[in-house]
Coordinates of C-alpha atoms in Angstrom, one line a residue:
M55 CA 3.2 18.2 -10.7
L56 CA 4.4 16.5 -7.5
F57 CA 5.5 19.7 -5.9
S58 CA 2.0 21.3 -5.9
N59 CA 0.1 18.1 -4.8
P60 CA -1.7 18.1 -1.5
L61 CA 0.5 16.4 1.1
A62 CA -0.3 14.1 4.0
V63 CA 1.7 11.9 6.3
S64 CA 1.2 8.2 6.9
T65 CA 1.3 7.5 10.6
S66 CA 0.0 5.3 13.4
A67 CA -2.9 6.1 15.8
E68 CA -0.5 7.3 18.5
L69 CA -0.5 10.6 20.2
H70 CA 3.3 11.1 20.0
E71 CA 3.5 10.4 16.3
L72 CA 0.6 12.7 15.5
H73 CA 2.2 15.5 17.6
Q74 CA 5.4 15.0 15.6
V75 CA 3.4 15.4 12.3
A76 CA 1.8 18.6 13.6
D77 CA 5.2 20.0 14.8
Q78 CA 6.4 19.8 11.2
G79 CA 3.5 22.0 10.1
M80 CA 1.6 19.1 8.5
K81 CA -2.2 18.7 9.2
H82 CA -3.5 15.9 7.0
V83 CA -2.8 12.2 7.8
E84 CA -3.3 8.7 6.7
V85 CA -3.7 6.6 9.9
Q86 CA -2.7 3.0 10.3
L87 CA -5.6 1.5 12.3
P88 CA -4.6 -0.6 15.2
S89 CA -5.3 -4.3 15.5
S90 CA -7.4 -3.8 18.6
R91 CA -10.6 -1.9 18.5
Y92 CA -10.6 1.8 19.2
T93 CA -13.8 3.8 19.7
Q94 CA -14.7 6.8 17.6
D95 CA -14.2 9.0 20.6
E96 CA -10.7 7.7 21.3
L97 CA -9.6 8.4 17.7
Q98 CA -11.3 11.8 17.7
D99 CA -9.4 12.8 20.9
L100 CA -6.1 12.0 19.1
F101 CA -7.0 14.3 16.2
Q102 CA -8.3 17.1 18.4
A103 CA -5.3 17.0 20.7
T104 CA -2.9 17.3 17.8
H105 CA -4.9 19.5 15.4
T106 CA -4.6 16.9 12.7
S107 CA -7.2 15.7 10.2
P108 CA -7.5 12.3 8.5
I109 CA -8.0 11.9 4.8
A110 CA -7.4 8.2 4.8
F111 CA -7.2 5.2 7.2
R112 CA -5.3 2.0 6.4
A113 CA -7.1 -1.2 7.4
P114 CA -5.6 -3.0 10.5
K115 CA -2.6 -5.1 9.6
T116 CA -4.5 -8.2 10.8
M117 CA -7.3 -7.6 8.3
G118 CA -5.6 -8.4 5.0
L119 CA -7.9 -9.5 2.2
G120 CA -7.7 -12.7 0.3
S121 CA -7.7 -15.1 3.3
S122 CA -10.5 -17.2 4.7
D123 CA -10.3 -15.2 7.9
F124 CA -12.4 -12.3 6.4
I125 CA -14.9 -11.2 9.0
L126 CA -17.5 -8.7 7.6
E127 CA -18.6 -7.5 11.0
E128 CA -15.0 -6.3 11.8
W129 CA -14.9 -4.3 8.6
E130 CA -18.4 -2.8 9.2
Y131 CA -17.2 -1.8 12.7
W132 CA -14.2 0.1 11.4
L133 CA -16.0 1.7 8.5
K134 CA -18.8 2.9 10.9
T135 CA -16.1 4.1 13.4
V136 CA -14.0 6.2 11.0
A137 CA -16.7 7.7 8.9
P138 CA -17.6 10.6 11.3
L139 CA -13.9 11.4 11.7
F140 CA -13.5 12.9 8.2
S141 CA -14.1 16.6 8.0
E142 CA -17.0 17.6 5.7
D143 CA -14.8 18.8 2.9
S144 CA -12.2 16.0 3.3
L145 CA -11.3 13.2 1.1
R146 CA -12.6 9.9 2.6
Y147 CA -10.4 6.9 1.8
V148 CA -10.0 3.5 3.5
V149 CA -6.9 1.7 2.1
C150 CA -7.2 -2.1 2.0
H151 CA -4.3 -4.6 1.6
G152 CA -3.8 -8.2 0.8
T153 CA -2.8 -10.8 3.3
A154 CA 0.6 -12.4 3.4
V155 CA 0.7 -16.2 3.4
T156 CA 3.5 -18.7 4.4
L157 CA 5.6 -20.3 1.7
G158 CA 4.5 -23.6 3.2
E159 CA 0.9 -22.8 2.3
V160 CA 1.8 -22.2 -1.3
F161 CA 3.9 -25.4 -1.5
E162 CA 1.1 -27.4 0.0
Y163 CA -1.3 -26.2 -2.7
L164 CA 1.2 -27.1 -5.4
D165 CA 2.1 -30.5 -3.8
A166 CA -1.6 -31.4 -3.9
R167 CA -1.6 -30.8 -7.7
P168 CA 1.7 -32.3 -8.9
Q169 CA 0.5 -32.6 -12.5
D170 CA -0.8 -29.0 -12.7
F171 CA 1.8 -26.9 -14.4
N172 CA -0.4 -23.9 -13.9
G173 CA -0.8 -24.5 -10.2
L174 CA 1.0 -21.4 -9.0
H175 CA -0.9 -19.2 -11.5
D176 CA -4.2 -20.8 -10.4
Y177 CA -3.3 -20.1 -6.7
K178 CA -2.7 -16.4 -7.4
T179 CA -5.9 -16.2 -9.5
R180 CA -8.0 -17.7 -6.6
Y181 CA -6.3 -15.3 -4.2
V182 CA -7.2 -12.2 -6.4
E183 CA -10.8 -13.5 -7.0
K184 CA -11.3 -13.9 -3.3
I185 CA -10.1 -10.3 -2.7
I186 CA -12.7 -9.2 -5.3
E187 CA -15.4 -11.2 -3.6
Q188 CA -14.6 -9.7 -0.2
L189 CA -14.4 -6.1 -1.6
E190 CA -17.8 -6.6 -3.2
Q191 CA -19.2 -7.5 0.3
L192 CA -17.8 -4.2 1.6
H193 CA -19.1 -2.1 -1.2
S194 CA -22.6 -1.3 0.3
T195 CA -21.2 -0.4 3.7
A196 CA -18.6 1.9 2.2
L197 CA -21.2 3.5 0.0
K198 CA -23.4 4.0 3.0
Y199 CA -20.7 6.0 4.8
N200 CA -19.5 7.8 1.6
I201 CA -16.1 6.1 1.8
Q202 CA -13.9 5.3 -1.2
L203 CA -12.2 2.0 -0.8
C204 CA -8.7 1.6 -2.2
I205 CA -6.4 -1.4 -2.7
E206 CA -2.6 -1.0 -2.3
N207 CA 0.1 -2.8 -4.1
A208 CA 2.1 -5.3 -2.1
P209 CA 5.8 -5.9 -1.6
M210 CA 7.3 -9.4 -2.2
G211 CA 6.9 -10.6 1.3
G212 CA 6.9 -9.7 5.0
D213 CA 9.4 -7.4 6.7
H214 CA 11.7 -10.3 7.4
Y215 CA 11.2 -12.3 4.2
F216 CA 14.7 -13.9 4.2
E217 CA 14.9 -14.9 7.9
P218 CA 14.4 -18.6 8.5
G219 CA 10.9 -19.4 9.8
K220 CA 9.5 -16.0 8.7
G221 CA 9.0 -16.6 5.1
L222 CA 5.7 -14.7 4.6
I223 CA 5.0 -13.9 1.0
Y224 CA 2.3 -11.9 -0.9
P225 CA 0.9 -14.1 -3.7
A226 CA -0.3 -11.2 -5.8
L227 CA -0.9 -7.5 -5.9
R228 CA 2.8 -7.2 -6.7
T229 CA 2.4 -6.1 -10.3
P230 CA -0.1 -3.8 -12.0
R231 CA -2.0 -6.6 -13.7
H232 CA -3.8 -7.9 -10.6
L233 CA -4.5 -4.4 -9.3
Q234 CA -6.1 -3.4 -12.6
R235 CA -8.2 -6.6 -12.5
I236 CA -9.5 -5.6 -9.1
A237 CA -10.2 -2.0 -10.1
E238 CA -12.0 -3.1 -13.2
A239 CA -14.1 -5.7 -11.4
T240 CA -15.1 -3.4 -8.5
E241 CA -15.5 0.3 -7.8
V242 CA -12.3 0.2 -5.7
Q243 CA -9.4 2.5 -6.6
I244 CA -5.7 2.1 -6.2
C245 CA -3.3 3.4 -3.5
L246 CA 0.2 3.2 -5.1
D247 CA 2.9 2.5 -2.5
T248 CA 6.1 3.6 -4.3
A249 CA 8.5 1.7 -2.0
N250 CA 6.6 -1.6 -2.6
A251 CA 6.5 -0.9 -6.3
R252 CA 10.3 -0.3 -6.3
I253 CA 10.9 -3.5 -4.4
T254 CA 8.8 -5.7 -6.7
S255 CA 10.2 -4.1 -9.9
N256 CA 13.7 -4.7 -8.6
V257 CA 13.1 -8.3 -7.6
L258 CA 11.0 -9.5 -10.6
S259 CA 13.4 -7.8 -13.0
Y260 CA 16.3 -9.6 -11.4
M261 CA 14.3 -12.9 -11.6
H262 CA 13.7 -12.2 -15.3
R263 CA 17.4 -11.8 -15.9
S264 CA 18.5 -14.8 -13.7
R265 CA 15.5 -17.1 -14.6
S266 CA 15.0 -17.6 -10.9
L267 CA 11.7 -18.7 -9.5
F268 CA 12.5 -18.6 -5.8
A269 CA 10.1 -15.8 -4.8
G270 CA 7.0 -17.7 -5.8
A271 CA 6.5 -15.9 -9.0
T272 CA 5.0 -17.3 -12.2
E273 CA 6.8 -16.9 -15.5
K274 CA 4.0 -14.5 -16.7
E275 CA 4.5 -12.4 -13.6
I276 CA 8.2 -12.2 -14.2
L277 CA 8.0 -11.5 -18.0
N278 CA 5.5 -8.8 -17.5
T279 CA 7.1 -7.0 -14.6
T280 CA 7.6 -3.2 -14.8
R281 CA 11.1 -1.8 -15.3
D282 CA 10.8 0.4 -12.2
W283 CA 8.3 2.0 -9.9
I284 CA 7.6 4.9 -12.2
E285 CA 6.5 2.5 -15.0
F286 CA 4.4 0.7 -12.4
Y287 CA 2.6 4.0 -11.7
Q288 CA 2.1 4.6 -15.5
Q289 CA 0.3 1.3 -15.8
V290 CA -2.1 1.9 -12.9
Q291 CA -2.3 5.7 -13.2
K292 CA -5.9 5.8 -14.4
N293 CA -7.2 4.1 -11.3
T294 CA -4.8 5.6 -8.8
V295 CA -6.2 8.1 -6.3
L296 CA -3.5 8.0 -3.6
V297 CA 0.3 7.8 -3.7
R298 CA 2.2 6.7 -0.6
L299 CA 5.6 8.1 -1.4
S300 CA 8.9 6.7 0.0
Y301 CA 12.0 4.8 -1.0
A302 CA 13.2 1.3 -0.7
V303 CA 16.8 0.0 -0.9
S304 CA 17.2 -2.9 -3.3
W305 CA 14.7 -5.6 -2.2
G306 CA 13.6 -3.8 0.9
D307 CA 13.0 -6.9 3.0
T308 CA 13.5 -5.3 6.4
P309 CA 11.9 -2.3 8.2
Q310 CA 15.3 -0.4 7.8
T311 CA 15.4 -0.8 4.0
T312 CA 11.9 0.1 3.0
H313 CA 9.6 3.1 3.4
T314 CA 12.5 5.4 4.0
P315 CA 13.1 9.0 2.7
F316 CA 14.5 9.3 -0.8
P317 CA 18.3 9.7 -0.8
E318 CA 19.9 12.5 -2.9
E319 CA 21.1 10.0 -5.5
A320 CA 17.4 9.1 -6.2
Y321 CA 16.2 12.7 -6.7
P322 CA 16.1 12.1 -10.5
E323 CA 13.5 9.5 -9.9
L324 CA 11.4 12.1 -8.0
L325 CA 11.8 14.6 -10.8
E326 CA 10.7 12.1 -13.4
F327 CA 7.7 11.1 -11.3
A328 CA 6.8 14.8 -10.7
E329 CA 6.3 15.2 -14.5
Q330 CA 3.8 12.4 -14.6
V331 CA 1.7 12.4 -11.4
D332 CA -1.7 14.0 -11.5
D333 CA -1.5 17.2 -9.6
E334 CA -4.7 16.6 -7.6
I335 CA -3.6 13.2 -6.2
P336 CA -2.7 13.4 -2.5
I337 CA 0.9 12.4 -1.7
L338 CA 1.2 10.4 1.5
L339 CA 4.7 10.7 3.0
A340 CA 5.2 7.2 4.4
T341 CA 6.7 8.0 7.8
G342 CA 5.5 9.4 11.1
K343 CA 8.9 9.7 12.8
E344 CA 10.1 13.2 13.3
Q345 CA 13.6 12.9 11.7
D346 CA 12.3 10.7 8.9
L347 CA 9.5 13.2 8.2
Q348 CA 12.0 16.0 8.0
D349 CA 14.1 13.9 5.6
A350 CA 11.1 13.1 3.5
L351 CA 10.1 16.7 3.2
K352 CA 13.6 17.8 2.4
P353 CA 13.8 16.6 -1.2
L354 CA 10.4 17.9 -2.1
R355 CA 11.3 21.4 -0.8
Q356 CA 14.7 21.3 -2.5
L357 CA 13.5 20.1 -5.8
K358 CA 10.6 22.5 -5.8
K359 CA 13.2 25.4 -6.0
R360 CA 14.7 24.0 -9.2

């Protein structure tokens, strides 16, 4: 049941945000690692000053998997740095994510193969296989530090997907199929981001109805999309070890419309999810801002009383 699950807060490695988490009576956190290197001592000082404790770290935003920019040494640095920061009895997760690509890159790949009707499918397959290859390179280091690697599901595109010149898109990891492929091929588990799952289910379901292909999706991807984020969870449930819980409005293509607290009209979704989620899975509240955190805790506290 959702209302008895261990809770943590997703936040950045900033003193002010961690203080806000602690002020709400929360101790455990998932920390978004910065793009610039922090030392172990710098991170430890943040946790000691705020009396918070990490159960997960999300890889730096600049270190998305699936690209040719993968630098093993950077990953080894971060795994070595964060490993001592977990408490002895703590869960020990590092959450990985795919890299976003430009629409131009996808089109260039397709233009070079004008007779290949499976070109887009092949592009996505190569992207996923590269992620698997890179995760396999990380396996021995993660094992050395007793860290469980996770892969998160992606949204459709970047935060400003529909703005001209900012058309970043995630080629895969938007539906359960590729996540399951990665989990089966590696020892990596899944971190379900409910806002991202809500976005992709909305968009791909719409594309199924409208027969639209504008978001760089294959017919197979569209036809096999999940009805909603709860069905998405059902399909990846056996490999899911973390749930980052938040809401997204419609297609959630801006920071203001994704990773927001659940509104009251969406409480039935939370109740349905509560009946299905494994009670030992940590729930990560996807906000570090004080008011948003209060709003994220509000429905859990209200619904628990029902």
